[in-house]
Amino acid sequence: MTDNELQQMLKNDPEAGQRFFYDKYFNYVYTIVFAKLKGSVSLDDIDECVSDVFANCFVYFDKQSVIQGELKAFTASVARRKAIDTYRKVSRHNGNVSLDDAGELVAEDNVARSAEESELRRLLYEKVDELGEPDSTIIIQKYYFGRSSKEIAEIVELSADNVRVRCSRAIKRLKDMLFAAGFTR
């Protein structure tokens, strides 16, 4: 079934169209979401994210009379964005520690070191963000998520070779920016 035929089915018989769309794209969506979230969230969170992707698609289909472009590309975009939102939501909640579990601080040195590291992380994030797109995405995907150049190339829609070159140049720029900001380690 072509995209146009599926769009007609979604318009004329939404229930059947949604069922066909779900059956056709479930494995694709699950693969995208799992690849983005593996190791950082539970399987229940991944399942919930996949459900949210289809819910978002169906709401969009109800609002739009015609979907521009390929449904597969549209679905992949929704899946990637929803996976990122899920990661942010879960990581935000995982950073909280209850007062009962916190324990006591051992020494002021730990507080000072922790504050220094926190400031360093803030500075580093700020400078990575200043690199602009797609360089900031490449740096974050490579060094924070540990993704390969090939995986990053799919995300930023560049060739793997281009990703490696941009990464190398971005690292050099980042070093210069950190040095200019007073970071000398």
PDB file of C-alpha atoms in Angstrom:
ATOM      1  CA  MET A   1       0.000   0.000   0.000  1.00  0.00           C
ATOM      2  CA  THR A   2       1.378   3.406  -0.982  1.00  0.00           C
ATOM      3  CA  ASP A   3       1.482   6.444   1.290  1.00  0.00           C
ATOM      4  CA  ASN A   4      -1.361   8.051  -0.662  1.00  0.00           C
ATOM      5  CA  GLU A   5      -3.530   4.950  -0.271  1.00  0.00           C
ATOM      6  CA  LEU A   6      -2.774   4.812   3.443  1.00  0.00           C
ATOM      7  CA  GLN A   7      -3.613   8.501   3.821  1.00  0.00           C
ATOM      8  CA  GLN A   8      -6.938   7.882   2.078  1.00  0.00           C
ATOM      9  CA  MET A   9      -7.607   4.962   4.409  1.00  0.00           C
ATOM     10  CA  LEU A  10      -6.774   7.126   7.437  1.00  0.00           C
ATOM     11  CA  LYS A  11      -9.202   9.750   6.162  1.00  0.00           C
ATOM     12  CA  ASN A  12     -12.055   7.460   5.075  1.00  0.00           C
ATOM     13  CA  ASP A  13     -11.815   4.744   7.744  1.00  0.00           C
ATOM     14  CA  PRO A  14      -9.636   6.066  10.580  1.00  0.00           C
ATOM     15  CA  GLU A  15      -9.830   2.921  12.698  1.00  0.00           C
ATOM     16  CA  ALA A  16      -8.715   0.613   9.885  1.00  0.00           C
ATOM     17  CA  GLY A  17      -6.114   3.132   8.730  1.00  0.00           C
ATOM     18  CA  GLN A  18      -4.664   3.482  12.208  1.00  0.00           C
ATOM     19  CA  ARG A  19      -4.528  -0.306  12.627  1.00  0.00           C
ATOM     20  CA  PHE A  20      -2.730  -0.703   9.282  1.00  0.00           C
ATOM     21  CA  PHE A  21      -0.358   2.185  10.078  1.00  0.00           C
ATOM     22  CA  TYR A  22       0.417   0.672  13.486  1.00  0.00           C
ATOM     23  CA  ASP A  23       1.061  -2.787  12.049  1.00  0.00           C
ATOM     24  CA  LYS A  24       3.229  -1.396   9.256  1.00  0.00           C
ATOM     25  CA  TYR A  25       5.396   0.917  11.370  1.00  0.00           C
ATOM     26  CA  PHE A  26       5.464  -0.689  14.837  1.00  0.00           C
ATOM     27  CA  ASN A  27       8.818  -2.469  14.406  1.00  0.00           C
ATOM     28  CA  TYR A  28      10.333   0.615  12.779  1.00  0.00           C
ATOM     29  CA  VAL A  29       9.217   2.922  15.605  1.00  0.00           C
ATOM     30  CA  TYR A  30      10.250   0.453  18.297  1.00  0.00           C
ATOM     31  CA  THR A  31      13.719   0.133  16.766  1.00  0.00           C
ATOM     32  CA  ILE A  32      14.219   3.910  16.697  1.00  0.00           C
ATOM     33  CA  VAL A  33      12.971   4.403  20.246  1.00  0.00           C
ATOM     34  CA  PHE A  34      14.928   1.434  21.613  1.00  0.00           C
ATOM     35  CA  ALA A  35      18.143   2.621  19.937  1.00  0.00           C
ATOM     36  CA  LYS A  36      17.772   6.079  21.493  1.00  0.00           C
ATOM     37  CA  LEU A  37      16.750   4.953  24.978  1.00  0.00           C
ATOM     38  CA  LYS A  38      18.487   1.620  25.582  1.00  0.00           C
ATOM     39  CA  GLY A  39      20.406   1.514  28.812  1.00  0.00           C
ATOM     40  CA  SER A  40      19.008   4.798  30.084  1.00  0.00           C
ATOM     41  CA  VAL A  41      15.367   3.927  30.784  1.00  0.00           C
ATOM     42  CA  SER A  42      13.314   0.853  31.642  1.00  0.00           C
ATOM     43  CA  LEU A  43      11.574  -1.313  29.044  1.00  0.00           C
ATOM     44  CA  ASP A  44       8.260  -0.012  30.372  1.00  0.00           C
ATOM     45  CA  ASP A  45       9.384   3.533  29.573  1.00  0.00           C
ATOM     46  CA  ILE A  46      10.373   2.417  26.061  1.00  0.00           C
ATOM     47  CA  ASP A  47       6.968   0.762  25.543  1.00  0.00           C
ATOM     48  CA  GLU A  48       5.215   3.881  26.811  1.00  0.00           C
ATOM     49  CA  CYS A  49       7.292   6.045  24.473  1.00  0.00           C
ATOM     50  CA  VAL A  50       6.374   3.862  21.475  1.00  0.00           C
ATOM     51  CA  SER A  51       2.690   4.172  22.408  1.00  0.00           C
ATOM     52  CA  ASP A  52       3.082   7.937  22.687  1.00  0.00           C
ATOM     53  CA  VAL A  53       4.655   8.068  19.213  1.00  0.00           C
ATOM     54  CA  PHE A  54       1.603   6.403  17.665  1.00  0.00           C
ATOM     55  CA  ALA A  55      -0.763   8.564  19.713  1.00  0.00           C
ATOM     56  CA  ASN A  56       1.017  11.697  18.459  1.00  0.00           C
ATOM     57  CA  CYS A  57       0.880  10.435  14.868  1.00  0.00           C
ATOM     58  CA  PHE A  58      -2.837   9.657  15.103  1.00  0.00           C
ATOM     59  CA  VAL A  59      -3.640  13.055  16.609  1.00  0.00           C
ATOM     60  CA  TYR A  60      -1.663  14.700  13.806  1.00  0.00           C
ATOM     61  CA  PHE A  61      -3.463  12.613  11.167  1.00  0.00           C
ATOM     62  CA  ASP A  62      -6.826  13.691  12.585  1.00  0.00           C
ATOM     63  CA  LYS A  63      -5.850  17.367  12.355  1.00  0.00           C
ATOM     64  CA  GLN A  64      -4.302  17.275   8.861  1.00  0.00           C
ATOM     65  CA  SER A  65      -6.174  16.545   5.660  1.00  0.00           C
ATOM     66  CA  VAL A  66      -2.969  15.723   3.761  1.00  0.00           C
ATOM     67  CA  ILE A  67       0.399  14.712   5.158  1.00  0.00           C
ATOM     68  CA  GLN A  68       3.254  16.198   3.168  1.00  0.00           C
ATOM     69  CA  GLY A  69       6.253  13.970   2.455  1.00  0.00           C
ATOM     70  CA  GLU A  70       6.751  10.312   3.208  1.00  0.00           C
ATOM     71  CA  LEU A  71       4.924   8.764   6.142  1.00  0.00           C
ATOM     72  CA  LYS A  72       8.031   6.772   7.061  1.00  0.00           C
ATOM     73  CA  ALA A  73      10.151   9.921   7.399  1.00  0.00           C
ATOM     74  CA  PHE A  74       7.391  11.675   9.338  1.00  0.00           C
ATOM     75  CA  THR A  75       7.052   8.705  11.677  1.00  0.00           C
ATOM     76  CA  ALA A  76      10.814   8.494  12.231  1.00  0.00           C
ATOM     77  CA  SER A  77      10.923  12.184  13.107  1.00  0.00           C
ATOM     78  CA  VAL A  78       8.105  11.828  15.641  1.00  0.00           C
ATOM     79  CA  ALA A  79       9.788   8.740  17.134  1.00  0.00           C
ATOM     80  CA  ARG A  80      13.168  10.454  17.515  1.00  0.00           C
ATOM     81  CA  ARG A  81      11.670  13.553  19.098  1.00  0.00           C
ATOM     82  CA  LYS A  82       9.462  11.582  21.479  1.00  0.00           C
ATOM     83  CA  ALA A  83      12.430   9.402  22.519  1.00  0.00           C
ATOM     84  CA  ILE A  84      14.456  12.528  23.294  1.00  0.00           C
ATOM     85  CA  ASP A  85      11.549  13.954  25.312  1.00  0.00           C
ATOM     86  CA  THR A  86      11.233  10.684  27.222  1.00  0.00           C
ATOM     87  CA  TYR A  87      14.951  10.622  27.967  1.00  0.00           C
ATOM     88  CA  ARG A  88      14.833  14.178  29.266  1.00  0.00           C
ATOM     89  CA  LYS A  89      11.779  13.467  31.405  1.00  0.00           C
ATOM     90  CA  VAL A  90      13.235  10.302  32.931  1.00  0.00           C
ATOM     91  CA  SER A  91      16.731  11.719  33.460  1.00  0.00           C
ATOM     92  CA  ARG A  92      15.270  14.774  35.174  1.00  0.00           C
ATOM     93  CA  HIS A  93      13.456  12.541  37.665  1.00  0.00           C
ATOM     94  CA  ASN A  94      16.412  10.181  38.147  1.00  0.00           C
ATOM     95  CA  GLY A  95      18.591  13.044  39.355  1.00  0.00           C
ATOM     96  CA  ASN A  96      16.462  13.574  42.450  1.00  0.00           C
ATOM     97  CA  VAL A  97      17.512  11.965  45.718  1.00  0.00           C
ATOM     98  CA  SER A  98      15.214  11.734  48.712  1.00  0.00           C
ATOM     99  CA  LEU A  99      16.440  13.297  51.942  1.00  0.00           C
ATOM    100  CA  ASP A 100      16.292   9.894  53.632  1.00  0.00           C
ATOM    101  CA  ASP A 101      18.686   8.407  51.072  1.00  0.00           C
ATOM    102  CA  ALA A 102      21.015  11.395  50.862  1.00  0.00           C
ATOM    103  CA  GLY A 103      23.087  10.649  53.963  1.00  0.00           C
ATOM    104  CA  GLU A 104      25.515  13.197  55.353  1.00  0.00           C
ATOM    105  CA  LEU A 105      28.227  15.135  53.613  1.00  0.00           C
ATOM    106  CA  VAL A 106      31.641  13.788  54.490  1.00  0.00           C
ATOM    107  CA  ALA A 107      33.793  16.892  54.217  1.00  0.00           C
ATOM    108  CA  GLU A 108      33.827  20.424  52.872  1.00  0.00           C
ATOM    109  CA  ASP A 109      36.384  19.341  50.248  1.00  0.00           C
ATOM    110  CA  ASN A 110      33.684  17.228  48.633  1.00  0.00           C
ATOM    111  CA  VAL A 111      31.327  20.195  48.525  1.00  0.00           C
ATOM    112  CA  ALA A 112      33.969  22.456  46.987  1.00  0.00           C
ATOM    113  CA  ARG A 113      34.999  19.820  44.440  1.00  0.00           C
ATOM    114  CA  SER A 114      31.365  19.114  43.616  1.00  0.00           C
ATOM    115  CA  ALA A 115      30.661  22.821  43.122  1.00  0.00           C
ATOM    116  CA  GLU A 116      33.735  23.164  40.904  1.00  0.00           C
ATOM    117  CA  GLU A 117      32.738  20.151  38.797  1.00  0.00           C
ATOM    118  CA  SER A 118      29.203  21.486  38.516  1.00  0.00           C
ATOM    119  CA  GLU A 119      30.492  24.844  37.292  1.00  0.00           C
ATOM    120  CA  LEU A 120      32.790  23.085  34.836  1.00  0.00           C
ATOM    121  CA  ARG A 121      29.890  21.021  33.455  1.00  0.00           C
ATOM    122  CA  ARG A 122      27.786  24.164  33.088  1.00  0.00           C
ATOM    123  CA  LEU A 123      30.610  25.939  31.238  1.00  0.00           C
ATOM    124  CA  LEU A 124      31.228  22.947  29.004  1.00  0.00           C
ATOM    125  CA  TYR A 125      27.542  22.609  28.138  1.00  0.00           C
ATOM    126  CA  GLU A 126      27.319  26.344  27.427  1.00  0.00           C
ATOM    127  CA  LYS A 127      30.314  26.209  25.071  1.00  0.00           C
ATOM    128  CA  VAL A 128      29.073  23.063  23.306  1.00  0.00           C
ATOM    129  CA  ASP A 129      25.752  24.821  22.778  1.00  0.00           C
ATOM    130  CA  GLU A 130      27.599  27.833  21.313  1.00  0.00           C
ATOM    131  CA  LEU A 131      29.090  25.569  18.630  1.00  0.00           C
ATOM    132  CA  GLY A 132      25.702  25.633  16.913  1.00  0.00           C
ATOM    133  CA  GLU A 133      24.027  22.932  14.888  1.00  0.00           C
ATOM    134  CA  PRO A 134      24.911  20.310  13.797  1.00  0.00           C
ATOM    135  CA  ASP A 135      28.251  20.504  15.658  1.00  0.00           C
ATOM    136  CA  SER A 136      26.694  20.604  19.136  1.00  0.00           C
ATOM    137  CA  THR A 137      24.532  17.580  18.323  1.00  0.00           C
ATOM    138  CA  ILE A 138      27.540  15.705  16.953  1.00  0.00           C
ATOM    139  CA  ILE A 139      29.613  16.397  20.093  1.00  0.00           C
ATOM    140  CA  ILE A 140      26.800  15.429  22.466  1.00  0.00           C
ATOM    141  CA  GLN A 141      25.936  12.274  20.536  1.00  0.00           C
ATOM    142  CA  LYS A 142      29.586  11.189  20.325  1.00  0.00           C
ATOM    143  CA  TYR A 143      30.870  11.983  23.804  1.00  0.00           C
ATOM    144  CA  TYR A 144      27.746  11.848  25.952  1.00  0.00           C
ATOM    145  CA  PHE A 145      25.792   9.033  24.304  1.00  0.00           C
ATOM    146  CA  GLY A 146      28.842   7.214  22.867  1.00  0.00           C
ATOM    147  CA  ARG A 147      27.373   6.894  19.382  1.00  0.00           C
ATOM    148  CA  SER A 148      29.470   6.035  16.337  1.00  0.00           C
ATOM    149  CA  SER A 149      29.976   8.400  13.411  1.00  0.00           C
ATOM    150  CA  LYS A 150      27.645   6.243  11.333  1.00  0.00           C
ATOM    151  CA  GLU A 151      24.858   6.487  13.929  1.00  0.00           C
ATOM    152  CA  ILE A 152      25.366  10.232  14.275  1.00  0.00           C
ATOM    153  CA  ALA A 153      25.336  10.603  10.484  1.00  0.00           C
ATOM    154  CA  GLU A 154      21.807   9.197  10.420  1.00  0.00           C
ATOM    155  CA  ILE A 155      20.680  11.612  13.120  1.00  0.00           C
ATOM    156  CA  VAL A 156      22.133  14.780  11.578  1.00  0.00           C
ATOM    157  CA  GLU A 157      21.641  13.612   7.991  1.00  0.00           C
ATOM    158  CA  LEU A 158      25.282  13.932   6.928  1.00  0.00           C
ATOM    159  CA  SER A 159      27.774  11.344   5.724  1.00  0.00           C
ATOM    160  CA  ALA A 160      29.839   9.506   8.358  1.00  0.00           C
ATOM    161  CA  ASP A 161      33.023  11.051   6.915  1.00  0.00           C
ATOM    162  CA  ASN A 162      31.528  14.524   7.179  1.00  0.00           C
ATOM    163  CA  VAL A 163      30.531  13.810  10.793  1.00  0.00           C
ATOM    164  CA  ARG A 164      34.124  12.814  11.653  1.00  0.00           C
ATOM    165  CA  VAL A 165      35.531  15.980  10.053  1.00  0.00           C
ATOM    166  CA  ARG A 166      32.957  18.228  11.746  1.00  0.00           C
ATOM    167  CA  CYS A 167      33.608  16.504  15.083  1.00  0.00           C
ATOM    168  CA  SER A 168      37.349  17.065  14.821  1.00  0.00           C
ATOM    169  CA  ARG A 169      36.899  20.725  13.924  1.00  0.00           C
ATOM    170  CA  ALA A 170      34.280  21.209  16.650  1.00  0.00           C
ATOM    171  CA  ILE A 171      36.623  19.755  19.269  1.00  0.00           C
ATOM    172  CA  LYS A 172      39.351  22.199  18.223  1.00  0.00           C
ATOM    173  CA  ARG A 173      36.910  25.105  18.393  1.00  0.00           C
ATOM    174  CA  LEU A 174      35.631  23.890  21.756  1.00  0.00           C
ATOM    175  CA  LYS A 175      39.164  23.740  23.181  1.00  0.00           C
ATOM    176  CA  ASP A 176      39.787  27.310  22.023  1.00  0.00           C
ATOM    177  CA  MET A 177      36.491  28.494  23.493  1.00  0.00           C
ATOM    178  CA  LEU A 178      37.202  26.828  26.853  1.00  0.00           C
ATOM    179  CA  PHE A 179      40.716  28.292  26.945  1.00  0.00           C
ATOM    180  CA  ALA A 180      39.294  31.751  26.199  1.00  0.00           C
ATOM    181  CA  ALA A 181      36.793  31.268  29.051  1.00  0.00           C
ATOM    182  CA  GLY A 182      39.655  30.621  31.470  1.00  0.00           C
ATOM    183  CA  PHE A 183      39.635  26.836  31.606  1.00  0.00           C
ATOM    184  CA  THR A 184      43.271  25.736  31.592  1.00  0.00           C
ATOM    185  CA  ARG A 185      43.275  22.017  32.463  1.00  0.00           C
TER     186      ARG A 185
END
